[in-house]
Tab-separated table of C-alpha atoms in Angstrom:
chain	number	residue	atom	x	y	z
L	8	MET	CA	108.720	182.249	176.059
L	9	THR	CA	110.766	185.135	177.455
L	10	LEU	CA	113.757	186.879	175.876
L	11	GLU	CA	115.979	185.194	178.475
L	12	ASP	CA	114.667	181.796	177.352
L	13	HIS	CA	115.513	182.587	173.729
L	14	GLU	CA	118.991	183.743	174.728
L	15	ARG	CA	119.552	180.514	176.667
L	16	ILE	CA	118.402	178.404	173.715
L	17	GLN	CA	120.696	180.245	171.308
L	18	GLU	CA	123.623	179.770	173.704
L	19	LEU	CA	122.948	176.023	173.775
L	20	LEU	CA	122.640	175.883	169.985
L	21	ALA	CA	125.945	177.707	169.565
L	22	GLY	CA	127.625	175.350	172.009
L	23	HIS	CA	126.087	172.372	170.205
L	24	ILE	CA	127.570	173.494	166.889
L	25	LEU	CA	130.970	174.028	168.532
L	26	HIS	CA	130.737	170.652	170.346
L	27	ALA	CA	131.432	172.545	173.560
L	28	LEU	CA	128.599	171.266	175.784
L	29	ASP	CA	128.700	168.890	178.710
L	30	GLU	CA	126.364	165.872	178.780
L	31	GLU	CA	123.470	167.657	180.490
L	32	GLU	CA	123.687	170.711	178.205
L	33	ALA	CA	123.963	168.439	175.164
L	34	ARG	CA	120.729	166.699	176.171
L	35	GLN	CA	119.019	170.067	176.570
L	36	ALA	CA	120.281	171.221	173.165
L	37	GLU	CA	119.046	168.041	171.495
L	38	ALA	CA	115.667	168.475	173.152
L	39	PHE	CA	115.410	172.048	171.859
L	40	LEU	CA	116.468	170.894	168.382
L	41	ALA	CA	113.634	168.370	168.397
L	42	THR	CA	110.932	170.613	169.849
L	43	HIS	CA	111.527	174.359	169.913
L	44	VAL	CA	113.843	175.012	166.960
L	45	PRO	CA	111.533	173.621	164.206
L	46	THR	CA	108.737	175.935	165.336
L	47	GLY	CA	110.823	178.926	166.486
L	48	PRO	CA	111.730	181.064	163.425
L	49	GLN	CA	114.369	183.115	165.234
L	50	CYS	CA	116.238	180.133	166.697
L	51	LEU	CA	115.821	178.111	163.503
L	52	ALA	CA	117.327	180.905	161.393
L	53	ALA	CA	120.258	181.338	163.786
L	54	PHE	CA	120.912	177.589	163.874
L	55	GLU	CA	120.784	177.255	160.071
L	56	GLN	CA	123.172	180.154	159.519
L	57	LEU	CA	125.696	178.920	162.078
L	58	SER	CA	125.469	175.405	160.663
L	59	ALA	CA	126.046	176.710	157.124
L	60	VAL	CA	129.241	178.424	158.191
L	61	ALA	CA	130.401	175.284	159.997
L	62	GLY	CA	129.962	173.391	156.728
L	63	GLU	CA	132.507	175.663	155.047
L	64	LEU	CA	135.209	175.306	157.686
L	65	ALA	CA	136.927	172.527	155.733
L	66	LEU	CA	137.820	175.073	153.048
L	67	ALA	CA	139.761	177.063	155.615
L	68	ALA	CA	141.935	174.166	156.743
L	69	GLY	CA	145.686	174.513	156.262
L	70	SER	CA	147.714	172.411	153.833
L	71	ARG	CA	148.936	169.007	155.010
L	72	ARG	CA	151.718	166.721	153.784
L	73	PRO	CA	150.287	163.496	152.288
L	74	PRO	CA	150.937	160.156	154.041
L	75	HIS	CA	154.276	158.506	153.186
L	76	LEU	CA	152.870	155.744	150.949
L	77	LEU	CA	150.573	158.124	149.117
L	78	GLY	CA	153.482	160.505	148.579
L	79	LEU	CA	155.604	157.730	147.069
L	80	ARG	CA	152.796	156.767	144.704
L	81	LEU	CA	152.263	160.353	143.602
L	82	ARG	CA	155.988	160.802	142.934
L	83	ARG	CA	156.078	157.587	140.875
L	84	GLU	CA	153.108	158.709	138.826
L	85	THR	CA	154.553	162.149	138.110
L	86	ALA	CA	157.990	160.672	137.303
L	87	ALA	CA	156.406	158.259	134.809
L	88	ARG	CA	154.633	161.131	133.092
L	89	ARG	CA	157.841	163.138	132.829
L	90	ALA	CA	159.530	160.099	131.160
L	91	VAL	CA	157.237	160.311	128.144
L	92	ALA	CA	159.440	161.868	125.461
L	93	TRP	CA	156.879	162.751	122.846
L	94	VAL	CA	153.308	163.815	122.676
L	95	GLY	CA	151.293	164.944	119.663
L	96	ARG	CA	150.348	168.537	119.023
L	97	GLY	CA	146.756	167.765	119.908
L	98	ALA	CA	147.860	166.391	123.271
L	99	VAL	CA	149.962	169.498	123.901
L	100	ALA	CA	147.001	171.731	123.142
L	101	ALA	CA	144.781	169.656	125.394
L	102	ALA	CA	147.386	169.825	128.140
L	103	LEU	CA	147.576	173.611	127.845
L	104	VAL	CA	143.805	173.900	128.036
L	105	ALA	CA	143.748	171.616	131.045
L	106	LEU	CA	146.553	173.614	132.707
L	107	ALA	CA	144.683	176.861	132.126
L	108	GLY	CA	141.588	175.292	133.669
L	109	VAL	CA	143.555	174.105	136.686
L	110	LEU	CA	145.126	177.529	137.202
L	111	THR	CA	141.733	179.218	136.939
L	112	TRP	CA	140.233	176.743	139.383
L	113	ASN	CA	143.127	177.283	141.796
L	114	LEU	CA	142.532	181.031	141.713
L	115	LEU	CA	138.818	180.552	142.322
L	116	LEU	CA	139.477	178.060	145.086
L	117	THR	CA	142.017	180.365	146.737
L	118	GLY	CA	139.489	183.190	146.713
L	119	ARG	CA	136.819	180.910	148.113
L	120	VAL	CA	139.144	179.661	150.847
L	121	ARG	CA	140.029	183.191	151.893
L	122	HIS	CA	136.360	184.124	151.865
L	123	ALA	CA	135.518	181.052	153.944
L	124	GLU	CA	138.259	181.991	156.394
L	125	ALA	CA	136.736	185.465	156.770
L	126	ARG	CA	133.277	183.973	157.299
L	127	GLN	CA	134.721	181.524	159.801
L	128	ALA	CA	136.379	184.344	161.741
L	129	ARG	CA	133.185	186.398	161.878
L	130	ALA	CA	131.090	183.371	162.854
L	131	ALA	CA	133.569	182.451	165.585
L	132	GLU	CA	133.374	185.965	167.006
L	133	VAL	CA	129.572	185.844	166.967
L	134	LEU	CA	129.550	182.443	168.670
L	135	THR	CA	132.015	183.620	171.302
L	136	THR	CA	129.811	186.625	172.000
L	137	VAL	CA	126.554	184.636	172.107
L	138	VAL	CA	127.872	182.054	174.579
L	139	HIS	CA	129.472	184.664	176.862
L	140	PRO	CA	127.624	184.649	180.215
L	141	ALA	CA	127.176	188.432	180.171
L	142	SER	CA	126.136	188.739	176.512
L	143	LYS	CA	122.907	190.295	175.310
L	144	VAL	CA	121.191	188.776	172.282
L	145	VAL	CA	118.315	190.910	171.008
L	146	PRO	CA	116.035	189.593	168.220
L	147	MET	CA	115.261	192.260	165.632
L	148	ALA	CA	111.588	192.909	164.896
L	149	ALA	CA	110.252	193.314	161.355
L	150	GLU	CA	109.186	196.851	160.493
L	151	SER	CA	108.056	196.035	156.959
L	152	ARG	CA	104.959	193.955	156.272
L	153	ALA	CA	106.566	192.943	152.962
L	154	LEU	CA	109.310	191.112	154.869
L	155	ASP	CA	107.841	187.623	155.024
L	156	GLU	CA	111.163	185.889	155.611
L	157	GLY	CA	114.450	186.646	157.292
L	158	GLN	CA	115.520	186.766	160.899
L	159	LEU	CA	118.295	188.896	162.364
L	160	SER	CA	119.605	189.317	165.888
L	161	ALA	CA	121.908	191.845	167.495
L	162	ALA	CA	124.464	190.570	170.007
L	163	TYR	CA	126.934	192.367	172.250
L	164	ILE	CA	128.714	192.165	175.573
L	165	PRO	CA	128.019	195.212	177.776
L	166	GLY	CA	131.119	197.313	178.225
L	167	ARG	CA	132.784	196.131	175.015
L	168	PRO	CA	132.851	198.350	171.895
L	169	LEU	CA	131.546	195.738	169.451
L	170	LEU	CA	128.092	195.035	168.063
L	171	TYR	CA	127.301	191.979	165.950
L	172	ILE	CA	124.273	191.591	163.690
L	173	PHE	CA	123.717	188.108	162.310
L	174	GLY	CA	121.084	185.827	160.813
L	175	SER	CA	119.249	185.568	157.504
L	176	LEU	CA	117.771	188.223	155.270
L	177	PRO	CA	116.689	188.175	151.599
L	178	ASN	CA	118.489	190.440	149.145
L	179	PRO	CA	117.157	193.983	148.717
L	180	SER	CA	115.615	195.128	145.457
L	181	GLN	CA	117.838	195.517	142.405
L	182	GLY	CA	120.244	198.451	142.770
L	183	ARG	CA	119.500	198.891	146.469
L	184	VAL	CA	121.300	198.108	149.737
L	185	TYR	CA	120.492	197.663	153.389
L	186	GLN	CA	121.763	200.369	155.735
L	187	VAL	CA	122.394	200.046	159.483
L	188	TRP	CA	121.491	202.976	161.740
L	189	LEU	CA	122.362	203.435	165.403
L	190	VAL	CA	119.569	205.190	167.275
L	191	ARG	CA	120.008	207.607	170.181
L	192	LYS	CA	117.299	209.925	171.468
L	193	GLY	CA	115.574	210.093	168.109
L	194	HIS	CA	118.774	210.756	166.172
L	195	PHE	CA	120.310	208.337	163.676
L	196	ARG	CA	123.958	207.577	162.928
L	197	SER	CA	124.851	205.455	159.902
L	198	ALA	CA	126.959	202.373	160.707
L	199	GLY	CA	127.376	201.231	157.103
L	200	VAL	CA	125.595	199.447	154.274
L	201	PHE	CA	125.500	195.785	153.291
L	202	VAL	CA	123.968	193.220	150.978
L	203	PRO	CA	123.347	189.678	152.318
L	204	GLU	CA	125.476	186.900	150.933
L	205	SER	CA	123.370	183.857	150.071
L	206	ASP	CA	120.704	185.362	152.361
L	207	SER	CA	123.121	185.314	155.316
L	208	VAL	CA	124.330	188.285	157.354
L	209	TRP	CA	127.428	188.507	159.574
L	210	LEU	CA	128.128	192.116	160.530
L	211	LYS	CA	130.723	193.399	162.988
L	212	ILE	CA	130.259	197.037	163.980
L	213	PRO	CA	132.957	198.743	166.119
L	214	VAL	CA	130.691	200.638	168.490
L	215	ASP	CA	129.673	200.487	172.153
L	216	PRO	CA	125.927	199.705	172.091
L	217	SER	CA	125.500	201.046	175.640
L	218	GLY	CA	125.672	204.553	174.192
L	219	TYR	CA	122.637	203.964	171.989
L	220	ASP	CA	118.954	203.151	172.391
L	221	GLY	CA	118.809	200.628	169.576
L	222	VAL	CA	119.522	199.794	165.956
L	223	LEU	CA	117.511	200.180	162.752
L	224	ILE	CA	117.945	198.630	159.298
L	225	THR	CA	116.468	200.334	156.248
L	226	GLU	CA	116.535	199.654	152.520
L	227	GLU	CA	118.155	202.479	150.579
L	228	ALA	CA	118.987	203.300	146.974
L	229	GLY	CA	122.477	203.155	145.521
L	230	SER	CA	125.277	203.294	148.083
L	231	GLY	CA	123.164	204.452	151.007
L	232	SER	CA	121.523	207.558	152.383
L	233	GLU	CA	122.396	210.419	154.722
L	234	ALA	CA	119.194	209.829	156.689
L	235	PRO	CA	116.869	206.829	157.093
L	236	SER	CA	114.173	206.522	154.483
L	237	ALA	CA	110.633	205.385	155.137
L	238	GLU	CA	111.534	201.878	153.992
L	239	ARG	CA	112.292	200.463	157.403
L	240	VAL	CA	113.036	196.754	157.490
L	241	LEU	CA	114.094	195.666	161.015
L	242	THR	CA	114.639	197.278	164.379
L	243	ALA	CA	115.805	196.365	167.887
L	244	SER	CA	116.023	198.179	171.203
L	245	PHE	CA	118.982	197.832	173.543
């Protein structure tokens, strides 16, 4: 199967997740889901990561006013609770503990919602890029024999100064990070460091890929390195 075939399959999978396919394309996507995706590691990894992000979209939904009848019931319940004139000290203590738990949960939930919104935004940008008719989606090849799992792809639209790297990758060793390098005529420019989140990667790099020959990912100590180490993980050529 050619690189163009893989790009076409990933476009269909992205459209399938976004429910943006016509009937014929939907049939093709379902056929690929039944045949190619289970046996194609690259497409399977991309589909699983995009599906995982779609599962978190509910957390990013805005607040809504409850239906009229439900609102009336909630107001009656809260009014009845306010009418209670006395509670024991044990109940007060329990209420304070419960309130503290609710406040803590609200803070955690707010952070999770914001994080989900950020993931949603990055995933939407990746999907928009992948389904663009002029986009280039380049699977990254493993450089390390120790990498027995993980699939990343680089995606960009020629002429636009943005490069996306997405897919799945296991965490690096303790105290280490992955570092992205842009390659041009044997020279390397660092584009930043990252650590996968739940084995998923969604990177947005503000650079025009047409000015480079490819991209390299290495595993580095601490907060990164000034030059690529010998621990090369993945690479792709533009």
